[in-house]
PDB file of C-alpha atoms in Angstrom:
ATOM      1  CA  MET A  60     285.911 208.867 170.061  1.00 41.00           C
ATOM      2  CA  THR A  61     284.905 211.854 172.562  1.00 42.00           C
ATOM      3  CA  GLN A  62     282.265 214.039 172.655  1.00 43.00           C
ATOM      4  CA  HIS A  63     282.197 216.828 169.816  1.00 45.00           C
ATOM      5  CA  ALA A  64     283.480 219.978 171.387  1.00 44.00           C
ATOM      6  CA  ALA A  65     281.186 222.242 169.535  1.00 49.00           C
ATOM      7  CA  GLY A  66     277.806 221.479 171.207  1.00 50.00           C
ATOM      8  CA  ARG A  67     276.374 220.168 174.480  1.00 49.00           C
ATOM      9  CA  ARG A  68     274.966 216.850 174.571  1.00 56.00           C
ATOM     10  CA  GLY A  69     271.734 216.369 172.135  1.00 75.00           C
ATOM     11  CA  ALA A  70     272.505 219.412 170.070  1.00 82.00           C
ATOM     12  CA  PRO A  71     275.182 220.559 167.778  1.00 86.00           C
ATOM     13  CA  TRP A  72     274.778 224.393 168.724  1.00 86.00           C
ATOM     14  CA  ASP A  73     276.670 225.761 171.799  1.00 86.00           C
ATOM     15  CA  ARG A  74     275.078 227.774 174.355  1.00 88.00           C
ATOM     16  CA  ARG A  75     276.790 231.432 172.645  1.00 90.00           C
ATOM     17  CA  ARG A  76     275.056 230.409 169.062  1.00 90.00           C
ATOM     18  CA  LEU A  77     271.807 229.702 170.582  1.00 92.00           C
ATOM     19  CA  LEU A  78     271.962 232.878 172.301  1.00 94.00           C
ATOM     20  CA  ARG A  79     272.940 234.883 168.967  1.00 94.00           C
ATOM     21  CA  ALA A  80     270.162 233.427 167.071  1.00 94.00           C
ATOM     22  CA  VAL A  81     267.563 233.867 170.020  1.00 94.00           C
ATOM     23  CA  THR A  82     268.870 237.573 170.200  1.00 96.00           C
ATOM     24  CA  LEU A  83     268.312 238.194 166.299  1.00 96.00           C
ATOM     25  CA  ASN A  84     265.009 236.342 166.216  1.00 95.00           C
ATOM     26  CA  GLY A  85     263.725 238.839 169.098  1.00 95.00           C
ATOM     27  CA  LEU A  86     265.257 242.144 167.489  1.00 96.00           C
ATOM     28  CA  GLY A  87     263.905 240.833 163.902  1.00 95.00           C
ATOM     29  CA  LEU A  88     260.347 240.308 165.602  1.00 94.00           C
ATOM     30  CA  LEU A  89     260.854 243.703 167.381  1.00 95.00           C
ATOM     31  CA  LEU A  90     261.609 245.752 164.366  1.00 95.00           C
ATOM     32  CA  VAL A  91     258.559 243.906 162.560  1.00 93.00           C
ATOM     33  CA  ALA A  92     256.265 244.963 165.579  1.00 93.00           C
ATOM     34  CA  ALA A  93     257.807 248.536 165.361  1.00 93.00           C
ATOM     35  CA  GLY A  94     256.868 248.678 161.590  1.00 92.00           C
ATOM     36  CA  TRP A  95     253.296 247.335 162.188  1.00 90.00           C
ATOM     37  CA  TYR A  96     253.129 250.085 164.962  1.00 91.00           C
ATOM     38  CA  GLY A  97     254.427 253.003 163.069  1.00 90.00           C
ATOM     39  CA  THR A  98     252.299 251.989 159.767  1.00 88.00           C
ATOM     40  CA  GLY A  99     249.396 251.803 161.874  1.00 83.00           C
ATOM     41  CA  GLY A 100     250.002 255.417 163.289  1.00 81.00           C
ATOM     42  CA  ALA A 101     250.722 257.209 160.478  1.00 78.00           C
ATOM     43  CA  GLY A 102     247.920 258.233 158.065  1.00 77.00           C
ATOM     44  CA  GLU A 103     249.490 258.531 154.901  1.00 84.00           C
ATOM     45  CA  VAL A 104     251.150 255.956 152.783  1.00 84.00           C
ATOM     46  CA  ARG A 105     254.269 258.354 152.454  1.00 86.00           C
ATOM     47  CA  GLY A 106     254.774 258.086 156.162  1.00 85.00           C
ATOM     48  CA  GLN A 107     254.345 254.303 156.238  1.00 89.00           C
ATOM     49  CA  ILE A 108     257.269 253.557 153.751  1.00 91.00           C
ATOM     50  CA  ALA A 109     259.987 253.768 156.181  1.00 91.00           C
ATOM     51  CA  TRP A 110     258.135 251.786 158.595  1.00 92.00           C
ATOM     52  CA  VAL A 111     257.430 248.898 156.018  1.00 93.00           C
ATOM     53  CA  ASN A 112     261.223 249.126 155.632  1.00 94.00           C
ATOM     54  CA  ILE A 113     261.899 248.634 159.095  1.00 94.00           C
ATOM     55  CA  ALA A 114     259.525 245.687 159.321  1.00 94.00           C
ATOM     56  CA  ALA A 115     261.105 244.037 155.732  1.00 94.00           C
ATOM     57  CA  ALA A 116     264.268 244.500 157.516  1.00 95.00           C
ATOM     58  CA  GLY A 117     263.330 242.851 160.566  1.00 95.00           C
ATOM     59  CA  SER A 118     262.099 239.803 158.724  1.00 95.00           C
ATOM     60  CA  VAL A 119     265.313 239.748 156.925  1.00 95.00           C
ATOM     61  CA  VAL A 120     267.120 239.401 160.448  1.00 96.00           C
ATOM     62  CA  VAL A 121     265.134 236.659 161.312  1.00 95.00           C
ATOM     63  CA  ALA A 122     265.645 234.725 157.990  1.00 95.00           C
ATOM     64  CA  VAL A 123     269.374 235.096 158.268  1.00 95.00           C
ATOM     65  CA  ALA A 124     269.519 234.314 162.046  1.00 95.00           C
ATOM     66  CA  ASN A 125     267.344 231.014 161.317  1.00 95.00           C
ATOM     67  CA  GLY A 126     269.412 230.155 158.410  1.00 95.00           C
ATOM     68  CA  MET A 127     272.653 230.696 160.312  1.00 93.00           C
ATOM     69  CA  LEU A 128     271.549 228.364 162.948  1.00 94.00           C
ATOM     70  CA  VAL A 129     270.362 225.537 160.462  1.00 94.00           C
ATOM     71  CA  LEU A 130     273.519 225.833 158.307  1.00 94.00           C
ATOM     72  CA  ALA A 131     275.827 225.593 161.052  1.00 92.00           C
ATOM     73  CA  GLY A 132     273.651 222.649 162.695  1.00 92.00           C
ATOM     74  CA  ARG A 133     274.190 220.570 159.160  1.00 91.00           C
ATOM     75  CA  ARG A 134     277.718 221.911 159.339  1.00 90.00           C
ATOM     76  CA  LEU A 135     278.588 220.508 162.483  1.00 89.00           C
ATOM     77  CA  VAL A 136     276.652 217.259 161.985  1.00 88.00           C
ATOM     78  CA  ALA A 137     278.313 216.525 158.722  1.00 87.00           C
ATOM     79  CA  LEU A 138     281.958 217.600 160.284  1.00 85.00           C
ATOM     80  CA  ARG A 139     281.077 214.981 163.070  1.00 83.00           C
ATOM     81  CA  THR A 140     279.975 212.453 160.601  1.00 84.00           C
ATOM     82  CA  GLN A 141     283.140 213.061 158.647  1.00 80.00           C
ATOM     83  CA  ALA A 142     285.289 212.345 161.788  1.00 76.00           C
ATOM     84  CA  TYR A 143     283.505 208.948 161.600  1.00 74.00           C
ATOM     85  CA  LEU A 144     284.104 207.910 158.152  1.00 72.00           C
ATOM     86  CA  GLY A 145     287.122 209.586 157.719  1.00 62.00           C
ATOM     87  CA  ALA A 146     288.658 206.317 157.124  1.00 47.00           C
ATOM     88  CA  VAL A 147     286.761 205.101 154.366  1.00 49.00           C
ATOM     89  CA  SER A 148     288.485 206.462 151.297  1.00 50.00           C
ATOM     90  CA  VAL A 149     286.124 207.753 148.712  1.00 51.00           C
ATOM     91  CA  PRO A 150     287.373 207.552 144.870  1.00 51.00           C
ATOM     92  CA  GLU A 151     288.009 210.380 143.010  1.00 52.00           C
ATOM     93  CA  TRP A 152     286.208 210.793 139.625  1.00 53.00           C
ATOM     94  CA  PRO A 153     286.186 209.193 137.227  1.00 53.00           C
ATOM     95  CA  LEU A 154     285.934 205.976 138.628  1.00 51.00           C
ATOM     96  CA  THR A 155     288.186 203.531 137.250  1.00 52.00           C
ATOM     97  CA  ALA A 156     289.682 200.115 138.535  1.00 51.00           C
ATOM     98  CA  ARG A 157     292.915 201.504 138.960  1.00 52.00           C
ATOM     99  CA  GLY A 158     292.257 205.040 139.891  1.00 49.00           C
ATOM    100  CA  PRO A 159     292.052 208.283 138.366  1.00 47.00           C
ATOM    101  CA  ASN A 160     296.095 209.008 138.050  1.00 48.00           C
ATOM    102  CA  SER A 161     297.009 205.652 138.176  1.00 49.00           C
ATOM    103  CA  ARG A 162     297.031 204.539 134.602  1.00 50.00           C
ATOM    104  CA  SER A 163     300.048 203.428 132.758  1.00 47.00           C
ATOM    105  CA  PRO A 164     301.103 205.373 129.366  1.00 46.00           C
ATOM    106  CA  ARG A 165     300.099 202.581 127.307  1.00 45.00           C
ATOM    107  CA  ALA A 166     296.767 202.428 129.160  1.00 48.00           C
ATOM    108  CA  MET A 167     296.095 206.203 128.712  1.00 48.00           C
ATOM    109  CA  SER A 168     297.105 206.040 125.094  1.00 46.00           C
ATOM    110  CA  LEU A 169     294.730 203.263 124.814  1.00 48.00           C
ATOM    111  CA  ALA A 170     291.820 205.176 126.816  1.00 48.00           C
ATOM    112  CA  GLU A 171     292.400 208.272 124.318  1.00 55.00           C
ATOM    113  CA  ASP A 172     292.051 206.388 121.202  1.00 65.00           C
ATOM    114  CA  ALA A 173     289.793 203.329 121.743  1.00 81.00           C
ATOM    115  CA  PHE A 174     286.879 202.658 124.011  1.00 88.00           C
ATOM    116  CA  VAL A 175     285.150 199.505 124.659  1.00 88.00           C
ATOM    117  CA  ALA A 176     281.147 198.535 124.583  1.00 90.00           C
ATOM    118  CA  GLY A 177     279.327 195.605 123.617  1.00 86.00           C
ATOM    119  CA  ASP A 178     277.052 195.167 120.914  1.00 83.00           C
ATOM    120  CA  THR A 179     273.744 195.642 122.654  1.00 84.00           C
ATOM    121  CA  MET A 180     274.710 198.141 124.994  1.00 86.00           C
ATOM    122  CA  ARG A 181     273.911 201.901 125.317  1.00 86.00           C
ATOM    123  CA  TRP A 182     276.909 203.373 126.888  1.00 86.00           C
ATOM    124  CA  TYR A 183     280.770 203.079 125.972  1.00 87.00           C
ATOM    125  CA  HIS A 184     283.614 202.879 128.534  1.00 87.00           C
ATOM    126  CA  ARG A 185     287.040 203.125 129.127  1.00 85.00           C
ATOM    127  CA  SER A 186     288.939 200.074 129.083  1.00 81.00           C
ATOM    128  CA  ASP A 187     289.818 200.268 132.712  1.00 78.00           C
ATOM    129  CA  CYS A 188     286.226 201.480 133.673  1.00 78.00           C
ATOM    130  CA  LEU A 189     284.533 199.721 136.468  1.00 72.00           C
ATOM    131  CA  CYS A 190     281.415 199.154 134.123  1.00 77.00           C
ATOM    132  CA  ALA A 191     283.379 197.202 131.970  1.00 79.00           C
ATOM    133  CA  ILE A 192     285.665 194.984 133.635  1.00 74.00           C
ATOM    134  CA  GLY A 193     285.018 191.546 133.330  1.00 74.00           C
ATOM    135  CA  LYS A 194     282.750 191.753 130.134  1.00 80.00           C
ATOM    136  CA  ALA A 195     283.891 190.765 126.873  1.00 81.00           C
ATOM    137  CA  LEU A 196     283.805 194.218 124.971  1.00 86.00           C
ATOM    138  CA  ALA A 197     284.922 195.137 121.601  1.00 86.00           C
ATOM    139  CA  GLU A 198     287.108 198.462 121.480  1.00 87.00           C
ATOM    140  CA  ALA A 199     286.475 200.978 118.654  1.00 87.00           C
ATOM    141  CA  SER A 200     286.803 204.868 118.460  1.00 85.00           C
ATOM    142  CA  ARG A 201     284.506 207.459 119.907  1.00 85.00           C
ATOM    143  CA  VAL A 202     283.311 208.007 116.574  1.00 83.00           C
ATOM    144  CA  SER A 203     282.249 204.447 115.805  1.00 84.00           C
ATOM    145  CA  HIS A 204     280.476 204.409 119.353  1.00 86.00           C
ATOM    146  CA  GLU A 205     278.629 207.472 118.677  1.00 85.00           C
ATOM    147  CA  ARG A 206     277.822 206.477 115.048  1.00 84.00           C
ATOM    148  CA  ALA A 207     275.922 203.243 116.751  1.00 86.00           C
ATOM    149  CA  GLY A 208     273.945 205.451 119.075  1.00 87.00           C
ATOM    150  CA  ARG A 209     275.969 204.712 122.221  1.00 89.00           C
ATOM    151  CA  ARG A 210     276.834 207.619 124.867  1.00 87.00           C
ATOM    152  CA  PRO A 211     279.598 208.155 127.224  1.00 87.00           C
ATOM    153  CA  CYS A 212     279.547 206.350 130.087  1.00 84.00           C
ATOM    154  CA  ARG A 213     278.626 208.613 133.186  1.00 78.00           C
ATOM    155  CA  VAL A 214     281.294 206.690 135.635  1.00 76.00           C
ATOM    156  CA  CYS A 215     284.673 206.788 133.732  1.00 80.00           C
ATOM    157  CA  ARG A 216     283.445 209.829 131.498  1.00 79.00           C
ATOM    158  CA  PRO A 217     285.344 208.804 128.658  1.00 82.00           C
TER     159      PRO A 217
ATOM    160  CA  MET B 183     251.485 207.175 173.398  1.00 63.00           C
ATOM    161  CA  ASP B 184     249.565 210.274 174.831  1.00 79.00           C
ATOM    162  CA  LEU B 185     249.610 213.880 174.086  1.00 80.00           C
ATOM    163  CA  ALA B 186     251.447 215.151 177.310  1.00 84.00           C
ATOM    164  CA  LYS B 187     254.366 212.375 176.056  1.00 82.00           C
ATOM    165  CA  ILE B 188     254.598 213.393 172.541  1.00 82.00           C
ATOM    166  CA  VAL B 189     254.798 217.299 173.582  1.00 82.00           C
ATOM    167  CA  ARG B 190     257.390 216.267 176.052  1.00 82.00           C
ATOM    168  CA  HIS B 191     259.643 214.587 174.031  1.00 82.00           C
ATOM    169  CA  GLN B 192     259.097 215.977 170.702  1.00 86.00           C
ATOM    170  CA  TRP B 193     258.246 219.751 172.133  1.00 88.00           C
ATOM    171  CA  ASP B 194     260.576 221.371 169.001  1.00 88.00           C
ATOM    172  CA  ARG B 195     258.244 219.753 166.526  1.00 92.00           C
ATOM    173  CA  VAL B 196     255.107 220.720 168.416  1.00 93.00           C
ATOM    174  CA  ALA B 197     256.159 224.182 168.826  1.00 93.00           C
ATOM    175  CA  ALA B 198     256.969 224.056 165.077  1.00 95.00           C
ATOM    176  CA  ALA B 199     253.801 223.123 164.177  1.00 95.00           C
ATOM    177  CA  VAL B 200     252.269 225.473 166.163  1.00 95.00           C
ATOM    178  CA  LEU B 201     254.273 228.452 165.100  1.00 95.00           C
ATOM    179  CA  VAL B 202     253.417 227.457 161.512  1.00 96.00           C
ATOM    180  CA  GLY B 203     249.695 227.339 161.963  1.00 96.00           C
ATOM    181  CA  ILE B 204     249.899 231.020 163.881  1.00 95.00           C
ATOM    182  CA  GLY B 205     251.767 232.215 160.860  1.00 94.00           C
ATOM    183  CA  LEU B 206     249.060 230.890 158.297  1.00 94.00           C
ATOM    184  CA  VAL B 207     246.575 231.908 160.463  1.00 95.00           C
ATOM    185  CA  ALA B 208     248.203 235.698 160.665  1.00 93.00           C
ATOM    186  CA  LEU B 209     248.654 235.332 156.583  1.00 93.00           C
ATOM    187  CA  LEU B 210     244.777 234.541 156.331  1.00 94.00           C
ATOM    188  CA  LEU B 211     243.731 237.615 158.774  1.00 94.00           C
ATOM    189  CA  GLY B 212     246.003 239.668 156.933  1.00 93.00           C
ATOM    190  CA  TRP B 213     244.632 239.180 153.500  1.00 93.00           C
ATOM    191  CA  ILE B 214     241.254 239.501 154.754  1.00 93.00           C
ATOM    192  CA  GLY B 215     241.782 242.488 156.442  1.00 92.00           C
ATOM    193  CA  ALA B 216     243.615 243.955 153.529  1.00 91.00           C
ATOM    194  CA  SER B 217     241.024 242.633 151.163  1.00 91.00           C
ATOM    195  CA  GLY B 218     238.560 244.602 153.170  1.00 90.00           C
ATOM    196  CA  THR B 219     239.650 248.145 152.605  1.00 88.00           C
ATOM    197  CA  SER B 220     240.389 250.207 149.491  1.00 86.00           C
ATOM    198  CA  PHE B 221     242.854 252.496 150.880  1.00 88.00           C
ATOM    199  CA  PRO B 222     246.395 251.574 150.765  1.00 88.00           C
ATOM    200  CA  ALA B 223     247.199 253.137 153.867  1.00 88.00           C
ATOM    201  CA  GLU B 224     244.743 250.929 155.773  1.00 88.00           C
ATOM    202  CA  GLN B 225     246.004 247.781 153.580  1.00 90.00           C
ATOM    203  CA  ILE B 226     249.637 248.419 154.666  1.00 90.00           C
ATOM    204  CA  PRO B 227     249.724 247.776 158.481  1.00 90.00           C
ATOM    205  CA  TYR B 228     247.874 244.179 157.192  1.00 91.00           C
ATOM    206  CA  ILE B 229     250.587 243.875 154.869  1.00 91.00           C
ATOM    207  CA  VAL B 230     253.248 244.189 157.916  1.00 91.00           C
ATOM    208  CA  SER B 231     251.133 242.377 160.187  1.00 88.00           C
ATOM    209  CA  GLY B 232     249.602 239.417 157.858  1.00 90.00           C
ATOM    210  CA  GLY B 233     252.544 239.197 155.893  1.00 91.00           C
ATOM    211  CA  LEU B 234     255.601 240.183 157.252  1.00 93.00           C
ATOM    212  CA  PHE B 235     254.922 239.050 160.998  1.00 93.00           C
ATOM    213  CA  ALA B 236     253.664 235.603 159.121  1.00 94.00           C
ATOM    214  CA  LEU B 237     256.689 235.048 157.383  1.00 93.00           C
ATOM    215  CA  CYS B 238     258.727 235.472 160.405  1.00 94.00           C
ATOM    216  CA  VAL B 239     256.761 233.128 162.271  1.00 95.00           C
ATOM    217  CA  VAL B 240     256.917 230.561 159.611  1.00 95.00           C
ATOM    218  CA  ALA B 241     260.571 230.944 159.320  1.00 95.00           C
ATOM    219  CA  ILE B 242     261.031 230.370 162.981  1.00 95.00           C
ATOM    220  CA  GLY B 243     258.637 227.225 162.771  1.00 96.00           C
ATOM    221  CA  THR B 244     260.482 225.616 160.160  1.00 95.00           C
ATOM    222  CA  THR B 245     264.029 226.390 161.862  1.00 95.00           C
ATOM    223  CA  LEU B 246     262.637 224.417 164.941  1.00 94.00           C
ATOM    224  CA  TRP B 247     261.358 221.748 162.842  1.00 94.00           C
ATOM    225  CA  LEU B 248     264.870 221.722 160.909  1.00 94.00           C
ATOM    226  CA  SER B 249     266.578 221.847 164.225  1.00 93.00           C
ATOM    227  CA  ALA B 250     265.000 218.949 165.552  1.00 92.00           C
ATOM    228  CA  ASP B 251     266.028 216.609 162.583  1.00 92.00           C
ATOM    229  CA  ILE B 252     269.570 218.210 163.293  1.00 92.00           C
ATOM    230  CA  ARG B 253     269.325 217.426 167.003  1.00 90.00           C
ATOM    231  CA  ASP B 254     267.999 213.784 166.302  1.00 90.00           C
ATOM    232  CA  GLU B 255     271.227 213.271 163.800  1.00 90.00           C
ATOM    233  CA  TRP B 256     273.198 214.581 166.637  1.00 89.00           C
ATOM    234  CA  CYS B 257     271.685 212.536 169.285  1.00 89.00           C
ATOM    235  CA  LYS B 258     272.526 209.168 166.988  1.00 88.00           C
ATOM    236  CA  LEU B 259     276.074 210.294 166.630  1.00 86.00           C
ATOM    237  CA  ASP B 260     275.898 210.320 170.366  1.00 86.00           C
ATOM    238  CA  HIS B 261     274.669 207.156 170.529  1.00 87.00           C
ATOM    239  CA  LEU B 262     277.269 205.716 168.140  1.00 84.00           C
ATOM    240  CA  ASP B 263     279.873 207.396 170.252  1.00 82.00           C
ATOM    241  CA  THR B 264     278.617 205.668 173.146  1.00 86.00           C
ATOM    242  CA  THR B 265     278.644 202.229 171.552  1.00 87.00           C
ATOM    243  CA  ILE B 266     281.823 202.503 170.222  1.00 83.00           C
ATOM    244  CA  ALA B 267     283.303 203.533 173.384  1.00 83.00           C
ATOM    245  CA  ARG B 268     281.786 200.460 175.202  1.00 88.00           C
ATOM    246  CA  HIS B 269     282.774 198.216 172.563  1.00 86.00           C
ATOM    247  CA  THR B 270     286.170 199.506 172.787  1.00 84.00           C
ATOM    248  CA  ALA B 271     286.315 199.033 176.556  1.00 85.00           C
ATOM    249  CA  ALA B 272     284.876 195.519 176.372  1.00 86.00           C
ATOM    250  CA  LEU B 273     287.663 194.738 173.817  1.00 84.00           C
ATOM    251  CA  GLU B 274     290.377 196.075 175.499  1.00 81.00           C
ATOM    252  CA  SER B 275     289.502 194.358 178.807  1.00 82.00           C
ATOM    253  CA  LEU B 276     289.053 191.093 177.016  1.00 78.00           C
ATOM    254  CA  SER B 277     292.768 191.696 175.710  1.00 68.00           C
ATOM    255  CA  VAL B 278     293.933 192.015 179.188  1.00 63.00           C
ATOM    256  CA  THR B 279     292.075 189.169 180.828  1.00 61.00           C
ATOM    257  CA  VAL B 280     292.042 186.373 178.399  1.00 56.00           C
ATOM    258  CA  ILE B 281     295.199 186.884 176.373  1.00 56.00           C
ATOM    259  CA  PRO B 282     298.188 187.502 178.890  1.00 57.00           C
ATOM    260  CA  GLU B 283     301.120 188.686 177.686  1.00 57.00           C
ATOM    261  CA  ALA B 284     303.555 185.422 176.916  1.00 60.00           C
ATOM    262  CA  GLU B 285     306.740 185.166 178.812  1.00 61.00           C
ATOM    263  CA  PRO B 286     309.595 184.527 176.694  1.00 62.00           C
ATOM    264  CA  GLU B 287     311.137 181.168 176.879  1.00 64.00           C
ATOM    265  CA  PRO B 288     314.548 180.858 178.061  1.00 65.00           C
ATOM    266  CA  ARG B 289     317.131 180.456 175.105  1.00 65.00           C
ATOM    267  CA  PRO B 290     319.838 177.708 175.785  1.00 62.00           C
ATOM    268  CA  ARG B 291     323.182 178.788 176.553  1.00 61.00           C
ATOM    269  CA  ALA B 292     325.901 178.498 173.866  1.00 55.00           C
ATOM    270  CA  GLY B 293     327.940 175.111 174.169  1.00 51.00           C
ATOM    271  CA  THR B 294     324.915 173.467 176.341  1.00 50.00           C
ATOM    272  CA  GLY B 295     323.006 172.242 173.282  1.00 47.00           C
ATOM    273  CA  ARG B 296     322.480 168.785 172.086  1.00 49.00           C
ATOM    274  CA  ARG B 297     325.511 167.166 170.093  1.00 47.00           C
TER     275      ARG B 297
END
């Protein structure tokens, strides 16, 4: 795998992005300083409002510049991590033994009508749920499971 | 580890801590200044310098700290890159030197086999 093209070694940001962040931070601090200078020079509140707005705009510029920098860095790190983990397949929800779209029509009808759970279990599952495979469970309808105080499994989401 | 080494290796975290400290001090000074006068026209400059300026400095410090974390993650990925490249090169050299390409055995011509 080659060095990521977006940034220099040791940091995800390229020079242009860093320069933009530094410039915007400087501009924001300059606006805050101008606001401070302006409010100090004005004798009345009426004359200070505009300068306070300028200073507030400067702080917003600083916040946006820093937020953009951090978000860009997080995104670049995530992209590079995904490049490493690209070969690992992540199953889609709901997590079942055969995958979300690979059930036979019979299994689908069973899954719609009957769900499985054990006598002492707190959750009821689809019959092909990863949490139910290999266990001796009894089938029953959703209503009867919920009457018994069980809740739907969070993995297979029956 | 001595202080100079920490500052050299963790300059962004040290700068972040210093900036957050400056911001908190500015906030405190602004509060003290604004509470010392009852005239709004005299309080507003303290709000701008002690409030908004302190907010900016704390934001920059926080960004420096977060960017230090991001740089650490990036360096780990760089290290992973180097390790993978080294192991790949080692594997390739092994496959070249240890497992030479076998020459195919000559096939017997038709009619010359054993009867």
